[in-house]
Amino acid sequence: MSFANTVRASSERTQSRIVLALDVENDDHQALIMKCNAILEDVEEYICAVKINRQLVLSLGLPAVSELVKNAHKRSLPVIMDAKLNDVGHTNSFMMRSYIHAGFDAVIASPVTGWKGGMDSVFELARKRGTGVILLVYMSNPGAEQFYSMITSTADGQKPIFERFAHMAIEWGADGIVVGATRPEVIRQVRSLVGPSMEIYSPGVGTQGGDAKEAIEAGATYLIVGRTIYASPSPRNVARSLYESIK
Ligand code: XMP
């Protein structure tokens, strides 16, 4: 099954569009692993996938993170590695192989490298191994417009760079794209460019100021939510109320 279909099936099973960003921090490794597993258990029925960041890989190391991936899989939840890959081919390939070996179902990559000698290695390996690639199209942080809205000029005219990224995602066969929830107008614009079948993952809900309903109404398929859930006194209650608000 393709990654897009795996997440779709998971989303249909739990009736949720929430991807949990598990960015928990703790200097004590055992406590960190226990906390991650406890949050997963707490909110599993209100989410459709889990996203892990490089921050957790740096804290725990890939073997321990791989155990977390297994735990999510036991709960039938696909897991995304937010690697924001953007290096040259041979190091991209190494990182892809490592994340695939650790059990991740998809990896987030940045199209800024272009295809040849950059993203080609990521997509080729992903295709061979049945792993998804999600491309970054527009970030959620306040300063993102300095780069993602930059007007670029080529033979086909002038366009903001994020529109070119959205076209690259289609051309390269990405399994989804990331557009920040903090800019629903950009989600709307990207949705009109990529059509209805491309999955849009939207981070930035809650703590970063993005509104869940607005992002979904603008065209986001899934919401990536971290601190609003895991840093709350009751992750389960927050996940449930977010789940109900967009159901
Ligand atoms: P919070 O705690 O703000 O965390 O809900 C959001 C999560 O999403 C990641 N993030 C992004 N990932 N493009 C991405 O690929 C983005 O624009 C973006 N903004 C936030 C962040 O790393 C965290 O895991």
Coordinates of N, CA and C and ligand atoms in Angstrom, one line a residue:
M1 N 0.8 -1.2 0.0 CA 0.0 0.0 0.0 C 0.9 1.3 0.0
S2 N 0.5 2.3 -0.8 CA 1.3 3.5 -0.8 C 1.2 4.2 0.6
F3 N 2.2 5.1 0.9 CA 2.1 5.8 2.2 C 0.8 6.6 2.3
A4 N 0.4 7.3 1.2 CA -0.8 8.1 1.2 C -2.0 7.2 1.6
N5 N -2.1 6.0 1.0 CA -3.2 5.1 1.3 C -3.1 4.6 2.8
T6 N -1.9 4.4 3.2 CA -1.7 3.9 4.6 C -2.3 4.9 5.6
V7 N -1.9 6.2 5.4 CA -2.4 7.2 6.3 C -3.9 7.4 6.2
R8 N -4.4 7.3 4.9 CA -5.8 7.5 4.7 C -6.6 6.4 5.4
A9 N -6.1 5.1 5.3 CA -6.8 4.0 6.0 C -6.8 4.2 7.5
S10 N -5.6 4.7 8.0 CA -5.5 5.0 9.5 C -6.5 6.1 9.9
S11 N -6.6 7.1 9.0 CA -7.5 8.2 9.3 C -8.9 7.8 9.3
E12 N -9.2 6.9 8.4 CA -10.6 6.4 8.3 C -10.9 5.5 9.5
R13 N -9.9 4.7 10.0 CA -10.1 3.8 11.1 C -10.4 4.7 12.4
T14 N -9.6 5.7 12.6 CA -9.7 6.5 13.9 C -10.6 7.7 13.7
Q15 N -11.0 7.9 12.4 CA -11.8 9.1 12.1 C -11.1 10.4 12.5
S16 N -9.8 10.4 12.4 CA -9.0 11.5 12.9 C -8.1 12.0 11.8
R17 N -7.9 13.4 11.8 CA -6.9 14.0 10.8 C -5.7 14.5 11.6
I18 N -5.5 14.1 12.8 CA -4.5 14.7 13.6 C -3.2 13.8 13.6
V19 N -2.1 14.4 13.2 CA -0.8 13.7 13.3 C -0.1 14.3 14.5
L20 N 0.2 13.4 15.5 CA 0.9 13.8 16.7 C 2.4 14.0 16.5
A21 N 2.8 15.3 16.8 CA 4.3 15.5 16.7 C 4.8 15.3 18.1
L22 N 5.6 14.2 18.2 CA 6.1 13.7 19.5 C 7.5 14.3 19.8
D23 N 7.5 15.6 20.1 CA 8.8 16.4 20.3 C 9.1 16.5 21.8
V24 N 8.7 15.5 22.5 CA 8.9 15.6 24.0 C 10.4 15.7 24.3
E25 N 10.8 16.4 25.4 CA 12.2 16.6 25.8 C 12.4 16.1 27.2
N26 N 13.5 15.5 27.5 CA 13.9 15.1 28.9 C 15.3 14.6 28.8
D27 N 16.1 15.1 29.7 CA 17.5 14.7 29.8 C 17.7 13.3 30.2
D28 N 16.7 12.7 30.9 CA 16.8 11.3 31.3 C 16.1 10.5 30.2
H29 N 17.0 9.6 29.6 CA 16.5 8.8 28.4 C 15.3 7.9 28.8
Q30 N 15.4 7.2 29.9 CA 14.4 6.3 30.3 C 13.1 7.0 30.5
A31 N 13.2 8.2 31.2 CA 12.0 9.0 31.5 C 11.4 9.5 30.1
L32 N 12.3 9.8 29.2 CA 11.8 10.4 27.9 C 11.1 9.3 27.1
I33 N 11.6 8.1 27.1 CA 11.0 7.0 26.4 C 9.6 6.7 27.0
M34 N 9.6 6.6 28.4 CA 8.3 6.3 29.1 C 7.3 7.4 28.8
K35 N 7.7 8.7 28.7 CA 6.8 9.8 28.5 C 6.2 9.6 27.1
C36 N 7.1 9.4 26.1 CA 6.6 9.3 24.7 C 5.6 8.1 24.6
N37 N 5.9 7.0 25.2 CA 5.0 5.8 25.1 C 3.7 6.1 25.8
A38 N 3.8 6.9 27.0 CA 2.6 7.2 27.7 C 1.7 8.1 26.9
I39 N 2.3 9.1 26.3 CA 1.5 10.0 25.5 C 0.8 9.3 24.3
L40 N 1.6 8.4 23.7 CA 1.0 7.6 22.6 C -0.2 6.8 23.0
E41 N -0.1 6.2 24.2 CA -1.1 5.3 24.7 C -2.4 6.2 25.0
D42 N -2.1 7.4 25.6 CA -3.1 8.3 26.0 C -4.0 8.8 24.8
V43 N -3.4 9.1 23.7 CA -4.1 9.8 22.6 C -4.3 8.9 21.4
E44 N -3.9 7.7 21.4 CA -3.9 6.9 20.2 C -5.2 6.9 19.4
E45 N -6.4 6.9 20.2 CA -7.6 6.8 19.5 C -8.1 8.1 18.8
Y46 N -7.3 9.2 19.1 CA -7.7 10.5 18.5 C -6.7 11.0 17.4
I47 N -5.8 10.1 17.0 CA -4.8 10.5 16.0 C -4.8 9.5 14.9
C48 N -4.2 9.9 13.7 CA -4.1 9.0 12.6 C -2.6 8.7 12.3
A49 N -1.7 9.4 12.8 CA -0.3 9.1 12.5 C 0.6 9.8 13.6
V50 N 1.9 9.5 13.6 CA 2.8 10.1 14.5 C 4.0 10.7 13.7
K51 N 4.5 11.8 14.2 CA 5.6 12.4 13.5 C 6.7 12.6 14.5
I52 N 7.9 12.1 14.1 CA 9.1 12.2 15.0 C 10.1 13.2 14.4
N53 N 10.8 13.9 15.2 CA 11.7 15.0 14.8 C 13.1 14.5 15.0
R54 N 14.0 15.2 14.3 CA 15.5 15.0 14.5 C 15.9 15.2 16.0
Q55 N 15.2 16.1 16.6 CA 15.4 16.4 18.0 C 15.3 15.1 18.9
L56 N 14.3 14.3 18.6 CA 14.2 13.1 19.4 C 15.3 12.0 19.1
V57 N 15.6 12.0 17.8 CA 16.7 11.1 17.3 C 18.0 11.5 18.0
L58 N 18.3 12.8 18.1 CA 19.5 13.3 18.8 C 19.5 13.0 20.3
S59 N 18.3 13.0 20.9 CA 18.2 12.7 22.3 C 18.4 11.3 22.6
L60 N 17.7 10.4 21.8 CA 17.7 9.0 22.1 C 18.6 8.1 21.3
G61 N 18.9 8.6 20.1 CA 19.6 7.7 19.1 C 18.6 6.9 18.3
L62 N 19.0 6.5 17.1 CA 18.0 5.9 16.2 C 17.5 4.5 16.7
P63 N 18.4 3.7 17.3 CA 17.8 2.4 17.8 C 16.7 2.5 18.8
A64 N 16.8 3.5 19.7 CA 15.7 3.7 20.7 C 14.5 4.3 20.0
V65 N 14.7 5.2 19.1 CA 13.6 5.8 18.3 C 12.9 4.7 17.5
S66 N 13.7 3.7 17.0 CA 13.1 2.6 16.3 C 12.1 1.8 17.1
E67 N 12.4 1.7 18.4 CA 11.5 1.0 19.3 C 10.2 1.8 19.5
L68 N 10.3 3.1 19.5 CA 9.1 3.9 19.5 C 8.2 3.8 18.3
V69 N 8.9 3.7 17.1 CA 8.2 3.5 15.9 C 7.5 2.2 15.9
K70 N 8.1 1.1 16.5 CA 7.5 -0.2 16.6 C 6.2 -0.1 17.5
N71 N 6.3 0.7 18.6 CA 5.2 0.8 19.5 C 4.0 1.5 18.7
A72 N 4.3 2.5 17.9 CA 3.3 3.2 17.2 C 2.7 2.2 16.2
H73 N 3.5 1.4 15.5 CA 3.0 0.4 14.5 C 2.1 -0.6 15.2
K74 N 2.5 -1.0 16.4 CA 1.6 -2.0 17.2 C 0.2 -1.4 17.3
R75 N 0.1 -0.1 17.4 CA -1.1 0.6 17.6 C -1.7 1.0 16.2
S76 N -1.2 0.4 15.1 CA -1.6 0.6 13.8 C -1.5 2.1 13.3
L77 N -0.5 2.8 13.9 CA -0.3 4.2 13.5 C 1.0 4.3 12.6
P78 N 0.9 4.8 11.4 CA 2.1 5.1 10.6 C 2.9 6.2 11.2
V79 N 4.2 6.2 10.9 CA 5.1 7.1 11.6 C 6.0 7.9 10.5
I80 N 6.0 9.2 10.6 CA 6.7 10.1 9.7 C 8.0 10.6 10.4
M81 N 9.1 10.6 9.6 CA 10.3 11.2 10.1 C 10.5 12.6 9.6
D82 N 10.4 13.6 10.5 CA 10.5 15.0 10.0 C 12.0 15.3 9.9
A83 N 12.7 14.8 8.8 CA 14.1 15.0 8.6 C 14.4 16.2 7.9
K84 N 13.4 16.8 7.2 CA 13.6 18.0 6.3 C 14.9 17.8 5.5
L85 N 15.1 16.6 4.9 CA 16.3 16.3 4.2 C 16.5 17.3 3.1
N86 N 17.8 17.8 3.0 CA 18.1 18.8 2.0 C 19.6 18.8 1.7
D87 N 20.2 17.7 1.5 CA 21.6 17.6 1.3 C 21.9 17.0 -0.1
V88 N 23.1 16.8 -0.4 CA 23.5 16.2 -1.7 C 23.2 14.7 -1.7
G89 N 23.2 14.1 -2.9 CA 22.7 12.8 -3.1 C 23.2 11.7 -2.1
H90 N 24.6 11.6 -2.0 CA 25.0 10.4 -1.2 C 24.7 10.5 0.3
T91 N 24.7 11.8 0.8 CA 24.3 11.8 2.3 C 22.8 11.7 2.4
N92 N 22.1 12.3 1.5 CA 20.6 12.0 1.5 C 20.3 10.5 1.5
S93 N 21.0 9.8 0.6 CA 20.8 8.3 0.5 C 21.1 7.7 1.8
F94 N 22.2 8.0 2.5 CA 22.5 7.4 3.7 C 21.5 7.7 4.8
M95 N 21.0 8.9 4.8 CA 20.0 9.3 5.9 C 18.7 8.5 5.6
M96 N 18.3 8.5 4.3 CA 17.1 7.8 3.9 C 17.2 6.3 4.3
R97 N 18.3 5.7 4.0 CA 18.5 4.3 4.3 C 18.4 4.0 5.9
S98 N 19.0 5.0 6.6 CA 18.9 4.8 8.1 C 17.5 5.0 8.6
Y99 N 16.7 5.9 8.1 CA 15.4 6.1 8.5 C 14.5 5.0 8.1
I100 N 14.7 4.5 6.9 CA 13.9 3.3 6.4 C 14.2 2.1 7.3
H101 N 15.5 1.9 7.6 CA 15.9 0.8 8.4 C 15.3 0.9 9.8
A102 N 15.1 2.1 10.3 CA 14.5 2.3 11.6 C 13.0 2.1 11.6
G103 N 12.4 1.9 10.4 CA 11.0 1.5 10.3 C 10.1 2.6 10.0
F104 N 10.6 3.8 9.7 CA 9.7 5.0 9.3 C 8.9 4.7 8.0
D105 N 7.7 5.2 8.0 CA 6.8 5.0 6.8 C 7.0 6.1 5.8
A106 N 7.5 7.2 6.3 CA 7.7 8.4 5.3 C 8.7 9.3 5.9
V107 N 9.3 10.1 5.0 CA 10.3 11.1 5.5 C 9.9 12.4 4.9
I108 N 10.1 13.5 5.7 CA 9.9 14.9 5.1 C 11.2 15.4 4.5
A109 N 11.1 15.9 3.3 CA 12.3 16.4 2.7 C 12.0 17.8 2.2
S110 N 13.1 18.6 1.9 CA 13.0 19.9 1.4 C 13.4 20.0 0.0
P111 N 12.5 20.6 -0.9 CA 12.9 20.6 -2.3 C 14.0 21.6 -2.7
V112 N 14.5 22.3 -1.8 CA 15.5 23.4 -2.1 C 16.7 22.8 -2.9
T113 N 17.0 21.5 -2.7 CA 18.2 21.0 -3.4 C 18.0 20.9 -4.9
G114 N 16.7 20.9 -5.4 CA 16.4 20.5 -6.8 C 16.5 19.0 -6.9
W115 N 16.3 18.5 -8.2 CA 16.2 17.1 -8.4 C 17.5 16.4 -8.5
K116 N 18.3 16.8 -9.5 CA 19.5 16.1 -9.8 C 20.6 16.2 -8.7
G117 N 21.0 15.1 -8.2 CA 22.1 15.1 -7.2 C 21.6 15.6 -5.8
G118 N 20.2 15.7 -5.7 CA 19.7 16.1 -4.4 C 18.5 15.2 -4.1
M119 N 17.3 15.7 -4.6 CA 16.1 14.9 -4.3 C 15.9 13.6 -5.0
D120 N 16.7 13.5 -6.2 CA 16.5 12.3 -6.9 C 16.9 11.0 -6.1
S121 N 17.9 11.2 -5.3 CA 18.3 10.0 -4.4 C 17.2 9.7 -3.4
V122 N 16.6 10.7 -2.9 CA 15.6 10.5 -1.9 C 14.4 9.7 -2.5
F123 N 13.9 10.2 -3.6 CA 12.7 9.6 -4.2 C 13.0 8.3 -4.8
E124 N 14.2 8.1 -5.4 CA 14.5 6.8 -5.9 C 14.6 5.7 -4.9
L125 N 15.2 6.0 -3.8 CA 15.3 5.0 -2.6 C 13.9 4.8 -2.1
A126 N 13.1 5.9 -1.9 CA 11.8 5.8 -1.4 C 10.9 4.8 -2.2
R127 N 11.0 5.0 -3.6 CA 10.2 4.2 -4.5 C 10.6 2.7 -4.3
K128 N 11.9 2.4 -4.3 CA 12.4 1.1 -4.2 C 11.9 0.4 -2.9
R129 N 11.8 1.2 -1.8 CA 11.5 0.6 -0.5 C 10.1 0.8 -0.1
G130 N 9.3 1.5 -0.9 CA 7.9 1.7 -0.5 C 7.7 2.7 0.6
T131 N 8.6 3.6 0.7 CA 8.5 4.6 1.8 C 8.0 5.9 1.2
G132 N 7.2 6.7 2.0 CA 6.7 7.9 1.4 C 7.6 9.1 1.5
V133 N 7.5 10.1 0.6 CA 8.2 11.3 0.7 C 7.2 12.5 0.8
I134 N 7.4 13.3 1.8 CA 6.5 14.4 2.0 C 7.4 15.7 1.8
L135 N 7.0 16.6 0.9 CA 7.8 17.7 0.5 C 7.4 19.0 1.3
L136 N 8.3 19.7 1.7 CA 8.1 21.0 2.4 C 7.7 22.1 1.4
V137 N 6.6 22.7 1.5 CA 6.2 23.7 0.5 C 6.1 25.1 1.1
Y138 N 5.7 25.2 2.4 CA 5.6 26.5 3.0 C 5.6 26.2 4.6
M139 N 6.6 26.8 5.2 CA 6.7 26.5 6.7 C 5.7 27.4 7.5
S140 N 5.6 27.1 8.8 CA 4.6 27.7 9.6 C 5.1 28.9 10.4
N141 N 6.5 29.0 10.5 CA 7.0 30.1 11.4 C 6.8 31.5 10.8
P142 N 6.8 32.5 11.7 CA 6.5 33.9 11.2 C 7.5 34.3 10.1
G143 N 8.7 34.0 10.2 CA 9.7 34.4 9.2 C 9.7 33.6 7.8
A144 N 8.8 32.6 7.7 CA 8.8 31.8 6.6 C 8.6 32.5 5.3
E145 N 7.8 33.6 5.3 CA 7.5 34.3 4.1 C 8.8 35.0 3.5
Q146 N 9.8 35.2 4.3 CA 11.1 35.8 3.7 C 11.6 34.9 2.6
F147 N 11.4 33.6 2.7 CA 11.9 32.7 1.7 C 10.8 32.1 0.8
Y148 N 9.7 31.6 1.5 CA 8.7 30.8 0.7 C 7.8 31.7 -0.2
S149 N 7.8 33.0 0.2 CA 7.0 33.9 -0.7 C 7.8 34.7 -1.7
M150 N 9.1 34.4 -1.7 CA 10.1 35.1 -2.6 C 9.7 34.9 -4.0
I151 N 9.6 36.0 -4.8 CA 9.2 35.9 -6.2 C 10.4 35.4 -7.0
T152 N 10.2 34.4 -7.8 CA 11.3 33.8 -8.6 C 10.9 34.0 -10.1
S153 N 11.9 34.2 -10.9 CA 11.6 34.5 -12.3 C 12.3 33.4 -13.2
T154 N 11.5 32.7 -14.0 CA 12.1 31.8 -14.9 C 11.4 32.0 -16.3
A155 N 11.7 31.1 -17.2 CA 11.1 31.3 -18.6 C 9.6 31.3 -18.5
D156 N 9.0 30.6 -17.5 CA 7.5 30.6 -17.5 C 6.9 31.7 -16.6
G157 N 7.7 32.7 -16.4 CA 7.2 33.9 -15.7 C 7.6 34.0 -14.3
Q158 N 6.9 34.9 -13.6 CA 7.3 35.2 -12.2 C 6.3 34.5 -11.3
K159 N 6.9 33.8 -10.2 CA 6.0 33.1 -9.3 C 6.7 33.1 -7.9
P160 N 5.9 33.0 -6.8 CA 6.5 32.8 -5.5 C 7.1 31.4 -5.5
I161 N 8.2 31.3 -4.8 CA 8.9 30.0 -4.8 C 8.1 28.8 -4.3
F162 N 7.1 29.1 -3.4 CA 6.3 28.0 -2.8 C 5.4 27.4 -3.9
E163 N 5.0 28.2 -4.9 CA 4.2 27.6 -6.0 C 5.1 26.7 -6.8
R164 N 6.3 27.0 -7.0 CA 7.2 26.1 -7.7 C 7.4 24.8 -7.0
F165 N 7.5 24.9 -5.6 CA 7.7 23.7 -4.8 C 6.5 22.8 -4.9
A166 N 5.3 23.5 -5.0 CA 4.0 22.7 -5.1 C 4.0 21.9 -6.4
H167 N 4.5 22.6 -7.5 CA 4.6 21.9 -8.8 C 5.6 20.8 -8.8
M168 N 6.7 21.0 -8.1 CA 7.8 20.0 -8.0 C 7.2 18.8 -7.3
A169 N 6.4 19.0 -6.3 CA 5.8 17.9 -5.5 C 5.0 17.0 -6.5
I170 N 4.2 17.6 -7.4 CA 3.4 16.8 -8.3 C 4.3 16.1 -9.3
E171 N 5.3 16.9 -9.9 CA 6.2 16.3 -10.9 C 7.0 15.2 -10.4
W172 N 7.4 15.3 -9.1 CA 8.3 14.2 -8.6 C 7.5 13.1 -8.0
G173 N 6.2 13.2 -7.9 CA 5.4 12.2 -7.3 C 5.5 12.1 -5.8
A174 N 5.5 13.2 -5.1 CA 5.5 13.3 -3.6 C 4.2 12.6 -3.1
D175 N 4.3 12.1 -1.9 CA 3.2 11.4 -1.2 C 2.4 12.4 -0.3
G176 N 2.8 13.7 -0.4 CA 2.1 14.7 0.5 C 3.0 15.9 0.5
I177 N 2.5 17.0 1.0 CA 3.3 18.2 1.1 C 3.0 18.9 2.5
V178 N 3.9 19.7 2.9 CA 3.7 20.4 4.2 C 3.4 21.9 3.9
V179 N 2.3 22.4 4.4 CA 2.0 23.9 4.3 C 1.6 24.3 5.7
G180 N 2.2 25.3 6.3 CA 1.9 25.7 7.7 C 0.4 26.1 7.8
A181 N -0.1 25.8 9.0 CA -1.5 26.1 9.4 C -1.7 27.6 9.7
T182 N -0.5 28.3 9.9 CA -0.6 29.7 10.3 C -1.0 30.6 9.1
R183 N -1.0 30.0 7.9 CA -1.3 30.8 6.7 C -2.4 30.1 5.9
P184 N -3.7 30.2 6.4 CA -4.7 29.5 5.6 C -4.8 29.9 4.2
E185 N -4.5 31.2 3.9 CA -4.6 31.7 2.6 C -3.6 31.0 1.7
V186 N -2.5 30.6 2.2 CA -1.5 29.9 1.4 C -2.0 28.5 1.2
I187 N -2.6 27.9 2.2 CA -3.1 26.5 2.1 C -4.1 26.5 0.9
R188 N -5.0 27.5 0.9 CA -6.0 27.6 -0.1 C -5.4 27.7 -1.5
Q189 N -4.4 28.5 -1.6 CA -3.7 28.8 -2.9 C -3.0 27.5 -3.4
V190 N -2.3 26.8 -2.4 CA -1.6 25.6 -2.8 C -2.6 24.5 -3.1
R191 N -3.7 24.4 -2.4 CA -4.8 23.4 -2.7 C -5.3 23.6 -4.1
S192 N -5.4 24.8 -4.5 CA -6.0 25.1 -5.9 C -4.9 24.7 -6.9
L193 N -3.6 24.7 -6.6 CA -2.6 24.3 -7.5 C -2.4 22.8 -7.6
V194 N -2.5 22.1 -6.5 CA -2.2 20.7 -6.5 C -3.4 19.8 -6.7
G195 N -4.6 20.4 -6.6 CA -5.8 19.6 -6.8 C -6.2 18.8 -5.6
P196 N -7.3 18.1 -5.7 CA -7.8 17.4 -4.5 C -7.1 16.2 -4.0
S197 N -6.3 15.6 -4.8 CA -5.8 14.3 -4.4 C -4.4 14.3 -3.6
M198 N -3.8 15.5 -3.6 CA -2.5 15.6 -2.9 C -2.8 15.9 -1.4
E199 N -2.2 15.1 -0.5 CA -2.4 15.3 0.9 C -1.6 16.5 1.4
I200 N -2.3 17.4 2.1 CA -1.5 18.5 2.7 C -1.5 18.3 4.2
Y201 N -0.2 18.3 4.7 CA 0.0 18.2 6.2 C 0.3 19.6 6.7
S202 N -0.4 19.9 7.7 CA -0.4 21.3 8.2 C 0.1 21.5 9.6
P203 N 1.3 21.9 9.9 CA 1.7 22.1 11.3 C 1.5 23.5 11.7
G204 N 1.5 23.8 13.0 CA 1.4 25.2 13.4 C 0.1 25.5 14.1
V205 N -0.7 24.4 14.4 CA -2.0 24.6 15.1 C -1.7 24.8 16.6
G206 N -2.5 25.7 17.2 CA -2.5 25.9 18.6 C -1.3 26.8 19.0
T207 N -0.3 26.2 19.6 CA 0.8 27.0 20.2 C 1.4 28.0 19.2
Q208 N 1.5 27.6 17.9 CA 2.1 28.6 16.9 C 1.0 29.6 16.4
G209 N -0.3 29.4 16.8 CA -1.3 30.4 16.5 C -2.2 29.9 15.4
G210 N -2.0 28.8 14.7 CA -2.8 28.3 13.6 C -4.2 27.8 14.2
D211 N -5.2 28.0 13.4 CA -6.5 27.5 13.8 C -6.9 26.2 13.1
A212 N -7.2 25.2 13.8 CA -7.5 23.8 13.2 C -8.6 23.9 12.2
K213 N -9.7 24.4 12.5 CA -10.8 24.5 11.6 C -10.5 25.3 10.3
E214 N -9.9 26.4 10.6 CA -9.6 27.3 9.4 C -8.6 26.6 8.4
A215 N -7.7 25.8 9.0 CA -6.7 25.1 8.1 C -7.4 24.0 7.3
I216 N -8.3 23.3 8.0 CA -9.0 22.2 7.3 C -9.9 22.8 6.2
E217 N -10.6 23.9 6.6 CA -11.5 24.6 5.6 C -10.8 25.1 4.4
A218 N -9.5 25.5 4.7 CA -8.7 26.1 3.6 C -8.2 25.0 2.7
G219 N -8.2 23.7 3.1 CA -7.8 22.6 2.3 C -6.8 21.7 2.8
A220 N -6.4 21.9 4.1 CA -5.4 20.9 4.7 C -6.1 19.6 4.9
T221 N -5.3 18.5 4.7 CA -5.9 17.2 4.8 C -5.7 16.7 6.3
Y222 N -4.4 16.9 6.8 CA -4.1 16.5 8.1 C -3.4 17.7 8.9
L223 N -3.6 17.7 10.2 CA -3.0 18.7 11.0 C -1.9 18.0 11.9
I224 N -0.7 18.6 11.8 CA 0.4 18.1 12.7 C 0.4 18.9 14.0
V225 N 0.2 18.3 15.1 CA 0.0 19.0 16.4 C 1.0 18.4 17.4
G226 N 1.8 19.3 18.0 CA 2.7 18.8 19.0 C 2.4 19.4 20.4
R227 N 3.0 20.5 20.7 CA 3.0 21.0 22.1 C 1.6 21.2 22.6
T228 N 0.6 21.6 21.8 CA -0.7 21.8 22.3 C -1.3 20.6 22.9
I229 N -0.8 19.4 22.4 CA -1.3 18.1 23.0 C -0.3 17.7 24.0
Y230 N 1.0 17.4 23.7 CA 1.8 16.7 24.6 C 2.2 17.6 25.8
A231 N 2.2 18.9 25.7 CA 2.6 19.7 26.8 C 1.5 20.2 27.7
S232 N 0.3 19.7 27.4 CA -0.9 20.1 28.2 C -1.0 19.2 29.4
P233 N -1.7 19.6 30.4 CA -1.8 18.7 31.6 C -2.5 17.4 31.3
S234 N -3.4 17.5 30.3 CA -4.1 16.2 29.9 C -4.1 16.1 28.4
P235 N -3.0 15.4 27.8 CA -2.9 15.2 26.4 C -4.2 14.6 25.8
R236 N -4.7 13.6 26.6 CA -5.9 12.9 26.1 C -7.1 13.9 25.9
N237 N -7.4 14.7 26.9 CA -8.5 15.6 26.8 C -8.3 16.6 25.6
V238 N -7.1 17.1 25.5 CA -6.8 18.1 24.5 C -7.0 17.5 23.1
A239 N -6.4 16.3 22.9 CA -6.5 15.6 21.7 C -7.9 15.3 21.3
R240 N -8.7 14.9 22.3 CA -10.1 14.6 22.1 C -10.9 15.8 21.6
S241 N -10.6 16.9 22.3 CA -11.4 18.1 22.0 C -11.0 18.7 20.6
L242 N -9.7 18.5 20.3 CA -9.3 18.9 18.9 C -9.9 18.0 17.9
Y243 N -9.9 16.7 18.2 CA -10.5 15.7 17.3 C -12.0 16.0 17.0
E244 N -12.7 16.3 18.1 CA -14.1 16.6 18.0 C -14.4 17.9 17.2
S245 N -13.5 18.9 17.4 CA -13.7 20.2 16.8 C -13.5 20.1 15.2
I246 N -12.8 19.1 14.7 CA -12.6 19.1 13.3 C -13.3 17.8 12.6
K247 N -13.9 17.0 13.5 CA -14.5 15.8 13.0 C -15.6 16.0 11.9
Ligands
XMP1 P1 4.0 22.4 17.5 O1 4.5 22.1 18.9 O2 4.2 23.8 17.2 O3 5.0 21.5 16.6 O4 2.6 21.9 17.3 C1 4.9 21.5 15.2 C2 5.7 20.4 14.7 O5 5.7 20.4 13.4 C3 7.0 20.7 12.9 N1 6.9 21.9 12.1 C4 7.1 21.8 10.8 N2 7.5 20.8 10.1 N3 7.3 22.2 8.3 C5 7.6 21.0 8.8 O6 7.9 20.1 8.1 C6 6.9 23.3 9.0 O7 6.7 24.3 8.5 C7 6.8 23.0 10.3 N4 6.5 23.9 11.3 C8 6.5 23.1 12.4 C9 7.9 21.0 14.1 O8 9.2 20.5 13.9 C10 7.1 20.3 15.2 O9 7.5 18.9 15.2

